Amino acid sequence: HVQLVESGGGSVQAGGSLRLSCVASGNTKCMAWFRQAPGKEREGIANVDMTGKIFYAQSVKGRFTASKDKVETTWQLQMNSLKPDDTGMYYCAARTDYCGYTLQERHYPFWGQGTQVTVS
């Protein structure tokens, strides 16, 4: 069983930066980041494989950077050049298989509690 604990998030002005972290307990080969804006469906934005392979959704490519630390228990999402459209609840999610290119919710059985990001 995998447990995920998120931290980071907060409020920032447009153009600013925030960094999210997710600490995983248990065996994970893939960590993904999702977000849900008010009134919208949850959207997958990036995943990081334990091999180091990273996949980004077009909406965040070039602005967000997903990474994992060397011991592979902490996964991070650096968010730069934030826009008001980036506002929402952000979640980390994990699977015990490699990422592939999937950013579909149903492929990730383990989820963090979510953290709010507000860009004004």
PDB file of C-alpha atoms in Angstrom:
ATOM      1  CA  HIS A   1       0.000   0.000   0.000  1.00  0.00           C
ATOM      2  CA  VAL A   2       1.285   3.494  -0.876  1.00  0.00           C
ATOM      3  CA  GLN A   3       0.605   6.639   1.121  1.00  0.00           C
ATOM      4  CA  LEU A   4       1.230  10.099  -0.289  1.00  0.00           C
ATOM      5  CA  VAL A   5       1.598  13.316   1.673  1.00  0.00           C
ATOM      6  CA  GLU A   6       1.646  16.605  -0.197  1.00  0.00           C
ATOM      7  CA  SER A   7       3.016  19.985   0.811  1.00  0.00           C
ATOM      8  CA  GLY A   8       3.529  23.336  -0.838  1.00  0.00           C
ATOM      9  CA  GLY A   9       0.946  25.313  -2.713  1.00  0.00           C
ATOM     10  CA  GLY A  10      -0.465  28.649  -1.632  1.00  0.00           C
ATOM     11  CA  SER A  11      -1.267  31.985  -3.223  1.00  0.00           C
ATOM     12  CA  VAL A  12       0.911  33.855  -5.696  1.00  0.00           C
ATOM     13  CA  GLN A  13       0.610  36.639  -8.232  1.00  0.00           C
ATOM     14  CA  ALA A  14       0.612  35.920 -11.943  1.00  0.00           C
ATOM     15  CA  GLY A  15       4.135  35.316 -13.186  1.00  0.00           C
ATOM     16  CA  GLY A  16       5.259  33.937  -9.848  1.00  0.00           C
ATOM     17  CA  SER A  17       6.442  30.487  -8.834  1.00  0.00           C
ATOM     18  CA  LEU A  18       5.454  27.754  -6.416  1.00  0.00           C
ATOM     19  CA  ARG A  19       6.884  24.353  -5.582  1.00  0.00           C
ATOM     20  CA  LEU A  20       4.862  21.310  -4.591  1.00  0.00           C
ATOM     21  CA  SER A  21       6.279  18.231  -2.893  1.00  0.00           C
ATOM     22  CA  CYS A  22       4.878  14.767  -2.426  1.00  0.00           C
ATOM     23  CA  VAL A  23       6.429  12.222  -0.079  1.00  0.00           C
ATOM     24  CA  ALA A  24       5.628   8.620  -0.874  1.00  0.00           C
ATOM     25  CA  SER A  25       5.764   5.646   1.458  1.00  0.00           C
ATOM     26  CA  GLY A  26       5.746   2.290  -0.242  1.00  0.00           C
ATOM     27  CA  ASN A  27       6.916   1.099  -3.624  1.00  0.00           C
ATOM     28  CA  THR A  28       6.198   3.513  -6.452  1.00  0.00           C
ATOM     29  CA  LYS A  29       7.552   3.451  -9.987  1.00  0.00           C
ATOM     30  CA  CYS A  30       5.593   6.435 -11.224  1.00  0.00           C
ATOM     31  CA  MET A  31       4.328   9.689  -9.786  1.00  0.00           C
ATOM     32  CA  ALA A  32       1.878  11.967 -11.562  1.00  0.00           C
ATOM     33  CA  TRP A  33       0.500  15.393 -10.886  1.00  0.00           C
ATOM     34  CA  PHE A  34      -3.128  16.327 -11.488  1.00  0.00           C
ATOM     35  CA  ARG A  35      -5.071  19.502 -10.950  1.00  0.00           C
ATOM     36  CA  GLN A  36      -8.723  20.452 -10.778  1.00  0.00           C
ATOM     37  CA  ALA A  37      -9.913  23.968 -11.431  1.00  0.00           C
ATOM     38  CA  PRO A  38     -13.249  25.124 -10.013  1.00  0.00           C
ATOM     39  CA  GLY A  39     -16.087  23.766 -12.123  1.00  0.00           C
ATOM     40  CA  LYS A  40     -13.777  21.699 -14.328  1.00  0.00           C
ATOM     41  CA  GLU A  41     -12.719  18.064 -14.556  1.00  0.00           C
ATOM     42  CA  ARG A  42      -9.474  16.896 -13.050  1.00  0.00           C
ATOM     43  CA  GLU A  43      -6.578  17.187 -15.504  1.00  0.00           C
ATOM     44  CA  GLY A  44      -3.339  15.229 -15.588  1.00  0.00           C
ATOM     45  CA  ILE A  45      -0.397  17.594 -16.104  1.00  0.00           C
ATOM     46  CA  ALA A  46       2.841  15.605 -15.658  1.00  0.00           C
ATOM     47  CA  ASN A  47       4.305  12.278 -14.688  1.00  0.00           C
ATOM     48  CA  VAL A  48       7.777  11.172 -13.625  1.00  0.00           C
ATOM     49  CA  ASP A  49       9.005   7.636 -13.999  1.00  0.00           C
ATOM     50  CA  MET A  50      11.550   6.113 -11.629  1.00  0.00           C
ATOM     51  CA  THR A  51      13.831   5.815 -14.669  1.00  0.00           C
ATOM     52  CA  GLY A  52      13.755   9.601 -14.930  1.00  0.00           C
ATOM     53  CA  LYS A  53      11.480   9.787 -17.946  1.00  0.00           C
ATOM     54  CA  ILE A  54       9.100  12.740 -17.690  1.00  0.00           C
ATOM     55  CA  PHE A  55       5.924  13.517 -19.627  1.00  0.00           C
ATOM     56  CA  TYR A  56       4.088  16.842 -19.616  1.00  0.00           C
ATOM     57  CA  ALA A  57       0.674  17.927 -20.765  1.00  0.00           C
ATOM     58  CA  GLN A  58       0.781  20.704 -23.323  1.00  0.00           C
ATOM     59  CA  SER A  59      -0.897  23.128 -20.931  1.00  0.00           C
ATOM     60  CA  VAL A  60       2.152  23.211 -18.625  1.00  0.00           C
ATOM     61  CA  LYS A  61       5.029  22.279 -20.901  1.00  0.00           C
ATOM     62  CA  GLY A  62       7.900  24.753 -20.611  1.00  0.00           C
ATOM     63  CA  ARG A  63       6.585  26.248 -17.357  1.00  0.00           C
ATOM     64  CA  PHE A  64       6.364  23.319 -14.961  1.00  0.00           C
ATOM     65  CA  THR A  65       9.158  20.900 -14.057  1.00  0.00           C
ATOM     66  CA  ALA A  66       8.494  17.536 -12.429  1.00  0.00           C
ATOM     67  CA  SER A  67      11.305  15.711 -10.656  1.00  0.00           C
ATOM     68  CA  LYS A  68      12.145  13.131  -8.051  1.00  0.00           C
ATOM     69  CA  ASP A  69      14.909  13.079  -5.483  1.00  0.00           C
ATOM     70  CA  LYS A  70      17.728  10.543  -5.502  1.00  0.00           C
ATOM     71  CA  VAL A  71      16.172   8.272  -2.922  1.00  0.00           C
ATOM     72  CA  GLU A  72      12.889   8.366  -4.852  1.00  0.00           C
ATOM     73  CA  THR A  73      10.682   9.048  -1.873  1.00  0.00           C
ATOM     74  CA  THR A  74      10.084  12.743  -2.569  1.00  0.00           C
ATOM     75  CA  TRP A  75       8.637  13.948  -5.838  1.00  0.00           C
ATOM     76  CA  GLN A  76       8.392  17.628  -6.706  1.00  0.00           C
ATOM     77  CA  LEU A  77       6.609  19.926  -9.108  1.00  0.00           C
ATOM     78  CA  GLN A  78       8.247  23.298  -9.741  1.00  0.00           C
ATOM     79  CA  MET A  79       5.721  25.699 -11.238  1.00  0.00           C
ATOM     80  CA  ASN A  80       7.000  28.872 -12.902  1.00  0.00           C
ATOM     81  CA  SER A  81       5.325  31.653 -14.874  1.00  0.00           C
ATOM     82  CA  LEU A  82       2.051  30.891 -13.164  1.00  0.00           C
ATOM     83  CA  LYS A  83      -1.176  32.154 -14.697  1.00  0.00           C
ATOM     84  CA  PRO A  84      -4.644  32.654 -13.187  1.00  0.00           C
ATOM     85  CA  ASP A  85      -5.763  29.630 -15.249  1.00  0.00           C
ATOM     86  CA  ASP A  86      -3.378  27.504 -13.161  1.00  0.00           C
ATOM     87  CA  THR A  87      -5.581  28.067 -10.107  1.00  0.00           C
ATOM     88  CA  GLY A  88      -6.990  24.883  -8.640  1.00  0.00           C
ATOM     89  CA  MET A  89      -6.477  21.951  -6.310  1.00  0.00           C
ATOM     90  CA  TYR A  90      -3.317  20.028  -7.117  1.00  0.00           C
ATOM     91  CA  TYR A  91      -2.875  16.336  -6.383  1.00  0.00           C
ATOM     92  CA  CYS A  92      -0.022  13.895  -6.580  1.00  0.00           C
ATOM     93  CA  ALA A  93      -0.890  10.348  -7.554  1.00  0.00           C
ATOM     94  CA  ALA A  94       1.170   7.189  -7.810  1.00  0.00           C
ATOM     95  CA  ARG A  95       1.220   3.769  -9.350  1.00  0.00           C
ATOM     96  CA  THR A  96       3.466   0.775  -8.779  1.00  0.00           C
ATOM     97  CA  ASP A  97       3.998   0.283 -12.499  1.00  0.00           C
ATOM     98  CA  TYR A  98       6.019   2.426 -14.898  1.00  0.00           C
ATOM     99  CA  CYS A  99       4.354   5.601 -16.139  1.00  0.00           C
ATOM    100  CA  GLY A 100       4.151   5.093 -19.833  1.00  0.00           C
ATOM    101  CA  TYR A 101       2.456   8.194 -21.197  1.00  0.00           C
ATOM    102  CA  THR A 102      -0.716   7.862 -19.214  1.00  0.00           C
ATOM    103  CA  LEU A 103      -2.213  10.803 -17.386  1.00  0.00           C
ATOM    104  CA  GLN A 104      -5.577   9.166 -16.886  1.00  0.00           C
ATOM    105  CA  GLU A 105      -6.887   9.131 -13.323  1.00  0.00           C
ATOM    106  CA  ARG A 106      -7.989   5.508 -13.501  1.00  0.00           C
ATOM    107  CA  HIS A 107      -4.383   4.355 -13.921  1.00  0.00           C
ATOM    108  CA  TYR A 108      -3.322   5.824 -10.573  1.00  0.00           C
ATOM    109  CA  PRO A 109      -4.673   3.989  -7.511  1.00  0.00           C
ATOM    110  CA  PHE A 110      -2.918   6.067  -4.854  1.00  0.00           C
ATOM    111  CA  TRP A 111      -3.617   9.761  -4.226  1.00  0.00           C
ATOM    112  CA  GLY A 112      -2.398  12.576  -2.019  1.00  0.00           C
ATOM    113  CA  GLN A 113      -4.774  14.788  -0.065  1.00  0.00           C
ATOM    114  CA  GLY A 114      -4.469  17.717  -2.459  1.00  0.00           C
ATOM    115  CA  THR A 115      -3.129  21.229  -1.999  1.00  0.00           C
ATOM    116  CA  GLN A 116      -4.627  24.520  -3.171  1.00  0.00           C
ATOM    117  CA  VAL A 117      -2.835  26.775  -5.652  1.00  0.00           C
ATOM    118  CA  THR A 118      -4.285  30.235  -6.248  1.00  0.00           C
ATOM    119  CA  VAL A 119      -2.873  32.606  -8.867  1.00  0.00           C
ATOM    120  CA  SER A 120      -4.233  36.136  -9.016  1.00  0.00           C
TER     121      SER A 120
END
